[in-house]
Short mmCIF file of C-alpha atoms in Angstrom, two decimals:
data_model
loop_
_atom_site.label_atom_id
_atom_site.label_comp_id
_atom_site.label_asym_id
_atom_site.label_seq_id
_atom_site.Cartn_x
_atom_site.Cartn_y
_atom_site.Cartn_z
CA UNK A 1 33.04 4.60 29.64
CA UNK A 2 36.03 2.26 28.52
CA UNK A 3 39.68 3.04 29.94
CA UNK A 4 41.82 5.39 28.02
CA UNK A 5 44.09 3.14 25.94
CA UNK A 6 47.58 3.55 24.74
CA UNK A 7 46.56 5.34 21.13
CA UNK A 8 44.81 7.85 23.90
CA UNK A 9 47.97 8.98 25.42
CA UNK A 10 50.02 9.32 22.16
CA UNK A 11 47.59 11.54 21.06
CA UNK A 12 47.93 13.73 23.93
CA UNK A 13 51.26 13.36 23.77
CA UNK A 14 51.40 14.50 19.86
CA UNK A 15 48.18 17.04 20.39
CA UNK A 16 50.62 20.06 20.46
CA UNK A 17 51.17 18.84 16.46
CA UNK A 18 47.88 18.00 15.28
CA UNK A 19 49.72 17.30 11.80
CA UNK A 20 52.49 15.57 12.54
CA UNK A 21 50.12 13.13 14.90
CA UNK A 22 48.19 12.52 12.21
CA UNK A 23 50.95 11.64 10.23
CA UNK A 24 51.77 9.00 11.83
CA UNK A 25 48.51 7.93 12.21
CA UNK A 26 48.39 7.61 8.75
CA UNK A 27 52.04 5.91 8.85
CA UNK A 28 50.73 3.26 11.36
CA UNK A 29 46.82 2.69 10.42
CA UNK A 30 46.33 3.85 6.28
CA UNK A 31 47.31 -0.29 5.44
CA UNK A 32 45.23 -1.64 8.27
CA UNK A 33 42.24 0.34 6.55
CA UNK A 34 42.95 -0.42 3.01
CA UNK A 35 43.01 -3.66 3.82
CA UNK A 36 39.75 -3.30 5.38
CA UNK A 37 38.10 -1.36 3.15
CA UNK A 38 39.78 -4.02 0.18
CA UNK A 39 37.86 -6.55 1.97
CA UNK A 40 34.75 -4.86 2.76
CA UNK A 41 34.15 -3.73 -1.01
CA UNK A 42 34.81 -7.71 -2.09
CA UNK A 43 38.87 -6.85 -3.39
CA UNK A 44 38.09 -4.57 -5.81
CA UNK A 45 42.19 -3.68 -5.09
CA UNK A 46 42.08 0.20 -5.40
CA UNK A 47 40.89 1.78 -2.04
CA UNK A 48 42.68 5.00 -1.76
CA UNK A 49 39.18 6.97 -2.21
CA UNK A 50 38.02 5.16 0.78
CA UNK A 51 41.61 5.08 3.12
CA UNK A 52 41.78 9.15 1.88
CA UNK A 53 37.80 9.94 3.03
CA UNK A 54 38.90 7.89 6.25
CA UNK A 55 41.05 9.98 7.12
CA UNK A 56 39.71 13.29 6.12
CA UNK A 57 36.52 12.54 8.39
CA UNK A 58 38.98 11.37 11.03
CA UNK A 59 41.07 14.65 10.70
CA UNK A 60 38.11 16.69 10.90
CA UNK A 61 35.67 14.44 13.60
CA UNK A 62 38.94 14.12 15.83
CA UNK A 63 37.40 16.80 18.29
CA UNK A 64 34.26 14.59 18.52
CA UNK A 65 36.24 11.15 19.62
CA UNK A 66 35.03 10.09 23.19
CA UNK A 67 38.13 8.37 23.69
CA UNK A 68 35.84 5.29 24.89
CA UNK A 69 37.61 2.98 22.56
CA UNK A 70 41.26 3.32 21.04
CA UNK A 71 41.85 4.92 17.90
CA UNK A 72 41.85 1.63 15.67
CA UNK A 73 38.37 1.09 16.77
CA UNK A 74 37.57 4.29 15.88
CA UNK A 75 39.41 4.45 12.09
CA UNK A 76 37.62 0.80 11.76
CA UNK A 77 34.13 2.51 12.42
CA UNK A 78 34.55 5.44 10.35
CA UNK A 79 35.73 2.93 7.84
CA UNK A 80 32.79 0.65 8.06
CA UNK A 81 30.69 3.69 7.44
CA UNK A 82 32.80 4.85 4.28
CA UNK A 83 32.53 1.36 2.71
CA UNK A 84 28.76 1.35 3.14
CA UNK A 85 28.42 4.79 1.76
CA UNK A 86 30.46 3.69 -1.34
CA UNK A 87 28.49 0.28 -1.65
CA UNK A 88 25.41 2.72 -1.88
CA UNK A 89 26.64 5.24 -3.85
CA UNK A 90 27.50 2.26 -6.25
CA UNK A 91 23.97 0.98 -6.41
CA UNK A 92 23.59 4.15 -8.45
CA UNK A 93 26.89 3.58 -10.95
CA UNK A 94 26.29 -0.46 -12.09
CA UNK A 95 28.45 -0.31 -14.40
CA UNK A 96 31.80 0.81 -12.42
CA UNK A 97 30.32 -3.07 -9.98
CA UNK A 98 29.62 -4.63 -13.65
CA UNK A 99 33.53 -4.13 -14.57
CA UNK A 100 34.73 -5.43 -11.44
CA UNK A 101 33.10 -8.20 -11.28
CA UNK A 102 34.13 -8.77 -15.21
CA UNK A 103 37.90 -7.50 -13.38
CA UNK A 104 37.41 -10.30 -11.13
CA UNK A 105 35.94 -12.90 -13.34
CA UNK A 106 39.00 -14.07 -15.60
CA UNK A 107 40.66 -16.34 -13.75
CA UNK A 108 44.41 -16.14 -14.27
CA UNK A 109 45.55 -19.11 -16.75
CA UNK A 110 48.26 -21.14 -13.98
CA UNK A 111 48.63 -23.99 -12.81
CA UNK A 112 46.51 -23.15 -9.93
CA UNK A 113 43.38 -22.17 -12.20
CA UNK A 114 41.43 -24.37 -10.06
CA UNK A 115 42.53 -22.77 -6.39
CA UNK A 116 42.03 -19.75 -8.10
CA UNK A 117 38.44 -20.27 -9.23
CA UNK A 118 37.71 -21.88 -5.64
CA UNK A 119 39.20 -19.09 -4.04
CA UNK A 120 37.17 -16.63 -6.28
CA UNK A 121 33.69 -18.02 -5.66
CA UNK A 122 34.70 -18.20 -1.56
CA UNK A 123 35.08 -14.24 -2.35
CA UNK A 124 32.12 -14.05 -4.50
CA UNK A 125 29.92 -15.41 -1.59
CA UNK A 126 31.56 -13.23 1.01
CA UNK A 127 30.64 -10.35 -1.45
CA UNK A 128 27.17 -11.69 -2.05
CA UNK A 129 26.30 -11.49 2.07
CA UNK A 130 24.30 -8.76 3.61
CA UNK A 131 25.97 -5.99 4.84
CA UNK A 132 25.33 -6.99 8.45
CA UNK A 133 26.66 -10.34 8.29
CA UNK A 134 29.50 -9.12 5.77
CA UNK A 135 30.70 -7.18 8.38
CA UNK A 136 31.22 -8.97 11.02
CA UNK A 137 32.39 -11.65 8.88
CA UNK A 138 34.95 -9.20 8.02
CA UNK A 139 35.75 -8.11 10.80
CA UNK A 140 36.15 -11.24 13.11
CA UNK A 141 37.30 -13.98 10.74
CA UNK A 142 39.80 -12.13 8.13
CA UNK A 143 40.77 -9.16 10.25
CA UNK A 144 40.69 -11.46 13.30
CA UNK A 145 39.79 -8.75 15.76
CA UNK A 146 38.24 -10.11 19.34
CA UNK A 147 34.89 -10.32 19.39
CA UNK A 148 34.31 -7.88 21.64
CA UNK A 149 36.10 -5.14 19.70
CA UNK A 150 33.94 -6.22 16.92
CA UNK A 151 30.84 -5.95 18.72
CA UNK A 152 32.17 -2.21 19.47
CA UNK A 153 33.13 -1.63 16.18
CA UNK A 154 29.86 -2.49 15.01
CA UNK A 155 27.71 -0.93 17.73
CA UNK A 156 25.80 -4.11 18.14
CA UNK A 157 25.40 -6.78 21.30
CA UNK A 158 27.94 -9.47 22.20
CA UNK A 159 24.74 -11.84 21.29
CA UNK A 160 23.97 -10.06 18.32
CA UNK A 161 27.25 -10.23 16.96
CA UNK A 162 27.35 -14.25 17.66
CA UNK A 163 24.10 -14.10 15.91
CA UNK A 164 24.69 -12.30 13.05
CA UNK A 165 27.83 -14.67 12.75
CA UNK A 166 26.09 -18.09 12.93
CA UNK A 167 23.76 -16.80 10.13
CA UNK A 168 26.71 -15.66 7.96
CA UNK A 169 28.40 -19.07 8.63
CA UNK A 170 24.70 -21.21 7.31
CA UNK A 171 25.04 -19.05 4.50
CA UNK A 172 28.63 -19.31 3.49
CA UNK A 173 28.19 -22.69 3.95
CA UNK A 174 24.79 -23.20 1.59
CA UNK A 175 26.66 -20.94 -1.29
CA UNK A 176 29.81 -22.91 -1.22
CA UNK A 177 28.00 -26.62 -0.74
CA UNK A 178 30.46 -27.77 -3.83
CA UNK A 179 33.72 -26.41 -2.76
CA UNK A 180 32.75 -27.64 0.79
CA UNK A 181 31.47 -31.32 -0.30
CA UNK B 1 32.67 -28.03 8.73
CA UNK B 2 33.57 -26.67 11.75
CA UNK B 3 34.17 -22.49 12.64
CA UNK B 4 37.59 -22.85 12.01
CA UNK B 5 37.70 -24.93 8.71
CA UNK B 6 35.51 -21.90 7.63
CA UNK B 7 37.88 -19.45 8.40
CA UNK B 8 41.16 -20.86 6.72
CA UNK B 9 38.87 -20.91 3.97
CA UNK B 10 38.05 -17.64 4.10
CA UNK B 11 41.47 -16.40 5.17
CA UNK B 12 43.03 -18.52 1.79
CA UNK B 13 40.00 -16.98 -0.27
CA UNK B 14 41.73 -13.47 0.72
CA UNK B 15 44.96 -14.14 0.87
CA UNK B 16 44.71 -15.27 -2.57
CA UNK B 17 43.97 -12.19 -3.58
CA UNK B 18 46.53 -9.84 -2.31
CA UNK B 19 47.02 -7.23 -1.05
CA UNK B 20 45.39 -4.04 -2.19
CA UNK B 21 47.28 -1.32 -4.02
CA UNK B 22 49.66 0.42 -2.07
CA UNK B 23 47.89 3.28 -1.34
CA UNK B 24 49.12 7.22 -0.74
CA UNK B 25 47.92 9.06 2.11
CA UNK B 26 49.59 11.62 3.13
CA UNK B 27 48.34 14.96 4.93
CA UNK B 28 48.89 17.35 2.29
CA UNK B 29 46.11 15.12 0.29
CA UNK B 30 44.40 15.03 2.86
CA UNK B 31 44.25 18.79 3.50
CA UNK B 32 44.11 18.75 -0.36
CA UNK B 33 40.82 16.99 -0.50
CA UNK B 34 39.39 18.42 2.69
CA UNK B 35 39.24 22.21 1.03
CA UNK B 36 38.33 21.20 -2.45
CA UNK B 37 34.94 19.51 -0.41
CA UNK B 38 34.64 23.37 1.33
CA UNK B 39 34.75 24.68 -2.04
CA UNK B 40 32.22 22.32 -3.03
CA UNK B 41 30.15 22.92 0.03
CA UNK B 42 30.15 26.53 -0.98
CA UNK B 43 30.10 26.30 -4.56
CA UNK B 44 26.98 23.78 -5.17
CA UNK B 45 24.75 26.39 -2.90
CA UNK B 46 25.73 29.11 -4.14
CA UNK B 47 25.78 28.42 -8.16
CA UNK B 48 22.33 26.81 -7.45
CA UNK B 49 21.38 30.37 -5.75
CA UNK B 50 22.64 31.98 -8.56
CA UNK B 51 20.80 30.05 -10.94
CA UNK B 52 17.63 30.51 -9.28
CA UNK B 53 18.24 34.27 -8.82
CA UNK B 54 18.64 34.66 -12.94
CA UNK B 55 15.72 32.69 -13.39
CA UNK B 56 13.26 35.04 -11.46
CA UNK B 57 15.08 37.52 -12.93
CA UNK B 58 14.70 36.59 -15.90
CA UNK B 59 11.00 35.64 -15.76
CA UNK B 60 9.93 38.94 -13.80
CA UNK B 61 11.71 40.37 -16.70
CA UNK B 62 9.78 38.86 -19.24
CA UNK B 63 6.56 38.99 -17.58
CA UNK B 64 7.09 42.65 -17.99
CA UNK B 65 7.36 43.05 -20.92
CA UNK B 66 4.69 40.61 -22.23
CA UNK B 67 2.16 42.35 -19.68
CA UNK B 68 2.68 46.22 -19.30
CA UNK B 69 1.32 47.60 -16.19
CA UNK B 70 -1.60 49.88 -17.20
CA UNK B 71 -2.69 52.97 -15.19
CA UNK B 72 -3.83 52.84 -11.48
CA UNK B 73 -7.50 53.75 -12.03
CA UNK B 74 -8.11 52.23 -15.05
CA UNK B 75 -7.01 48.93 -13.28
CA UNK B 76 -9.56 49.96 -10.29
CA UNK B 77 -12.01 50.34 -12.71
CA UNK B 78 -11.44 47.08 -14.30
CA UNK B 79 -11.19 44.92 -10.99
CA UNK B 80 -14.52 47.12 -10.08
CA UNK B 81 -15.92 45.91 -13.11
CA UNK B 82 -15.26 42.95 -12.66
CA UNK B 83 -16.35 42.29 -9.40
CA UNK B 84 -19.54 43.91 -10.99
CA UNK B 85 -20.02 40.50 -13.20
CA UNK B 86 -19.06 38.45 -10.55
CA UNK B 87 -21.88 39.86 -8.35
CA UNK B 88 -24.20 39.58 -11.16
CA UNK B 89 -23.11 36.45 -12.05
CA UNK B 90 -23.37 34.80 -8.68
CA UNK B 91 -26.73 36.18 -8.12
CA UNK B 92 -27.91 33.96 -11.15
CA UNK B 93 -26.60 31.22 -9.83
CA UNK B 94 -27.84 31.05 -6.68
CA UNK B 95 -31.76 32.02 -8.50
CA UNK B 96 -30.79 29.13 -10.63
CA UNK B 97 -29.84 27.05 -7.24
CA UNK B 98 -32.77 28.30 -5.50
CA UNK B 99 -35.22 27.29 -8.57
CA UNK B 100 -34.04 23.91 -8.26
CA UNK B 101 -34.76 23.47 -5.32
CA UNK B 102 -38.12 24.55 -5.41
CA UNK B 103 -38.69 21.98 -8.07
CA UNK B 104 -37.30 19.50 -5.86
CA UNK B 105 -39.64 20.22 -2.91
CA UNK B 106 -42.51 19.99 -5.03
CA UNK B 107 -41.05 16.53 -6.56
CA UNK B 108 -41.09 15.52 -2.90
CA UNK B 109 -44.55 16.74 -2.10
CA UNK B 110 -45.90 14.92 -4.92
CA UNK B 111 -44.07 11.62 -4.81
CA UNK B 112 -45.60 11.72 -1.23
CA UNK B 113 -49.36 12.67 -2.31
CA UNK B 114 -48.88 9.83 -4.71
CA UNK B 115 -47.84 7.69 -2.13
CA UNK B 116 -50.77 8.31 0.09
CA UNK B 117 -53.32 7.75 -2.79
CA UNK B 118 -51.86 4.73 -3.88
CA UNK B 119 -52.61 3.40 0.10
CA UNK B 120 -56.20 4.04 0.09
CA UNK B 121 -58.78 1.60 -0.94
CA UNK B 122 -60.48 1.80 -4.02
CA UNK B 123 -64.48 2.39 -3.20
CA UNK B 124 -66.18 0.66 -5.98
CA UNK B 125 -63.88 -2.41 -5.13
CA UNK B 126 -65.29 -2.29 -1.76
CA UNK B 127 -68.83 -1.84 -2.96
CA UNK B 128 -68.76 -4.46 -5.19
CA UNK B 129 -67.04 -6.84 -2.80
CA UNK B 130 -70.18 -5.85 -0.38
CA UNK B 131 -72.41 -6.99 -3.01
CA UNK B 132 -71.20 -10.16 -3.72
CA UNK B 133 -71.42 -10.76 -0.32
CA UNK B 134 -75.09 -9.81 -0.05
CA UNK B 135 -76.09 -11.96 -2.62
CA UNK B 136 -74.28 -14.96 -1.52
CA UNK B 137 -75.83 -14.00 1.81
CA UNK B 138 -79.17 -14.64 0.47
CA UNK B 139 -78.31 -17.52 -1.78
CA UNK B 140 -77.09 -19.10 1.28
CA UNK B 141 -80.00 -18.35 2.76
CA UNK B 142 -82.48 -19.43 -0.04
CA UNK B 143 -80.50 -22.64 0.02
CA UNK B 144 -81.04 -23.29 3.53
CA UNK B 145 -84.40 -23.00 3.00
CA UNK B 146 -85.17 -24.66 -0.44
CA UNK B 147 -82.83 -27.93 0.52
CA UNK B 148 -83.29 -27.59 4.83
CA UNK B 149 -86.37 -26.43 5.48
CA UNK B 150 -88.53 -27.49 2.28
CA UNK B 151 -89.76 -23.75 2.14
CA UNK B 152 -89.23 -23.97 -1.71
CA UNK B 153 -91.68 -20.70 -2.38
CA UNK B 154 -89.66 -18.32 -0.05
CA UNK B 155 -86.30 -19.78 -1.72
CA UNK B 156 -87.74 -19.62 -5.09
CA UNK B 157 -88.70 -15.59 -4.07
CA UNK B 158 -85.38 -15.27 -2.44
CA UNK B 159 -83.52 -16.23 -5.41
CA UNK B 160 -86.07 -13.93 -7.27
CA UNK B 161 -84.67 -11.13 -5.72
CA UNK B 162 -81.26 -12.00 -6.25
CA UNK B 163 -81.79 -11.58 -9.67
CA UNK B 164 -83.59 -8.79 -9.86
CA UNK B 165 -81.15 -6.84 -7.54
CA UNK B 166 -78.40 -8.38 -8.59
CA UNK B 167 -78.22 -8.81 -12.54
CA UNK B 168 -74.71 -8.53 -13.34
CA UNK B 169 -73.47 -10.47 -10.15
CA UNK B 170 -72.04 -14.30 -10.25
CA UNK B 171 -74.47 -15.18 -7.31
CA UNK B 172 -77.42 -14.51 -9.67
CA UNK B 173 -75.96 -16.42 -12.07
CA UNK B 174 -76.11 -19.60 -9.04
CA UNK B 175 -79.94 -18.23 -8.58
CA UNK B 176 -80.57 -18.66 -12.34
CA UNK B 177 -79.26 -22.19 -12.16
CA UNK B 178 -81.55 -23.21 -8.59
CA UNK B 179 -84.18 -21.75 -10.17
CA UNK B 180 -83.82 -23.74 -13.54
CA UNK B 181 -83.61 -27.09 -10.88
CA UNK B 182 -86.61 -26.00 -8.64
CA UNK B 183 -88.96 -25.75 -11.91
CA UNK B 184 -87.96 -28.93 -13.62
CA UNK B 185 -88.00 -30.64 -10.27
CA UNK B 186 -91.92 -29.25 -10.43
CA UNK B 187 -92.22 -30.37 -13.62
CA UNK B 188 -90.59 -33.70 -12.81
CA UNK B 189 -93.28 -34.06 -9.85
CA UNK B 190 -96.39 -33.49 -11.81
CA UNK B 191 -95.38 -35.74 -14.63
CA UNK B 192 -95.08 -38.64 -12.04
CA UNK B 193 -98.00 -37.61 -10.24
CA UNK B 194 -100.17 -37.64 -14.06
CA UNK B 195 -98.49 -41.49 -14.57
CA UNK B 196 -99.66 -42.58 -11.33
CA UNK B 197 -103.38 -41.68 -11.75
CA UNK B 198 -103.72 -43.00 -14.92
CA UNK B 199 -102.09 -46.22 -13.74
CA UNK B 200 -104.94 -46.40 -11.37
CA UNK B 201 -107.62 -46.06 -13.83
CA UNK B 202 -105.71 -48.67 -15.41
CA UNK B 203 -106.28 -50.55 -12.66
CA UNK B 204 -109.58 -49.53 -11.42
CA UNK B 205 -111.07 -50.43 -15.28
#
């Protein structure tokens, strides 16, 4: 079992009033969770539903929290699970995805059009990765978490994480050949 | 491109996408959401159960209207009659099956007998073969007497016997040829003897 972290102490201090503690939790982490969900879902922009779902799940399941990691990692794990469920549901609502893609496929007509197009391609490449690679890439490179933390959040070993990252990099290199060259 | 460059590219692309819309999450909204879910959790199964109960009751009502319940005794009589009918039909089917089985057995026995009969050799053919052999033996013996032992008379007798005993046999035909040959030969011998006597007389005279 991992060591108890500072968050747990905060929780224990705040456990007298759960709501107050949760409000502080929301204030502290809602931005990070929204950002992570935004990245995992391919930058759709609107991630309020997911964020609310995450905190709802945390609110309901807090009794089951084993304190073997910090609350941020736990919330990130919930976020990843919620995003997976969301994407799975989206398979049955292709229209929504098409709408999102359409909305994204109109780059702004300014001087940075070329850059925008390049970055759009990069984002599309990340979005096109299989879920297990995308999650690893987002957590490691965009959220800039430590390898151990990412492996804990994803529930995989460090070696497996390295393999996934390596394969994800290969795929991205193949996808972004034009930009890289 | 190394890992850092790729990371920078990804970060830039992420930065370019901008931050998500500001999220308005508060404890009251979450509580409301939880309550709503709880209601859904109860409401969906309850609605499904209600629909099911309504459907079953409607169906049973419809069935009652369609088929009024008969008197129990009449119903029992009907069932008894139906059971008897079923018994009869079952007996008929059983009889039919037994008949078919008997026919199948008879057919099987017949096939076996036919096979056995086919295995028995034809006696007439055998007798003919034996006759053929005998005729051949006689002709062979006669040939030996005639050609090797120079017993022409005995050979002629044997050939004649073959012709007499087996007139339609192929060896009788051979015997006839041989007799013809012997006859021709004797005639030739007689004529050559006559000529030699005439020549002797001419030379003497």
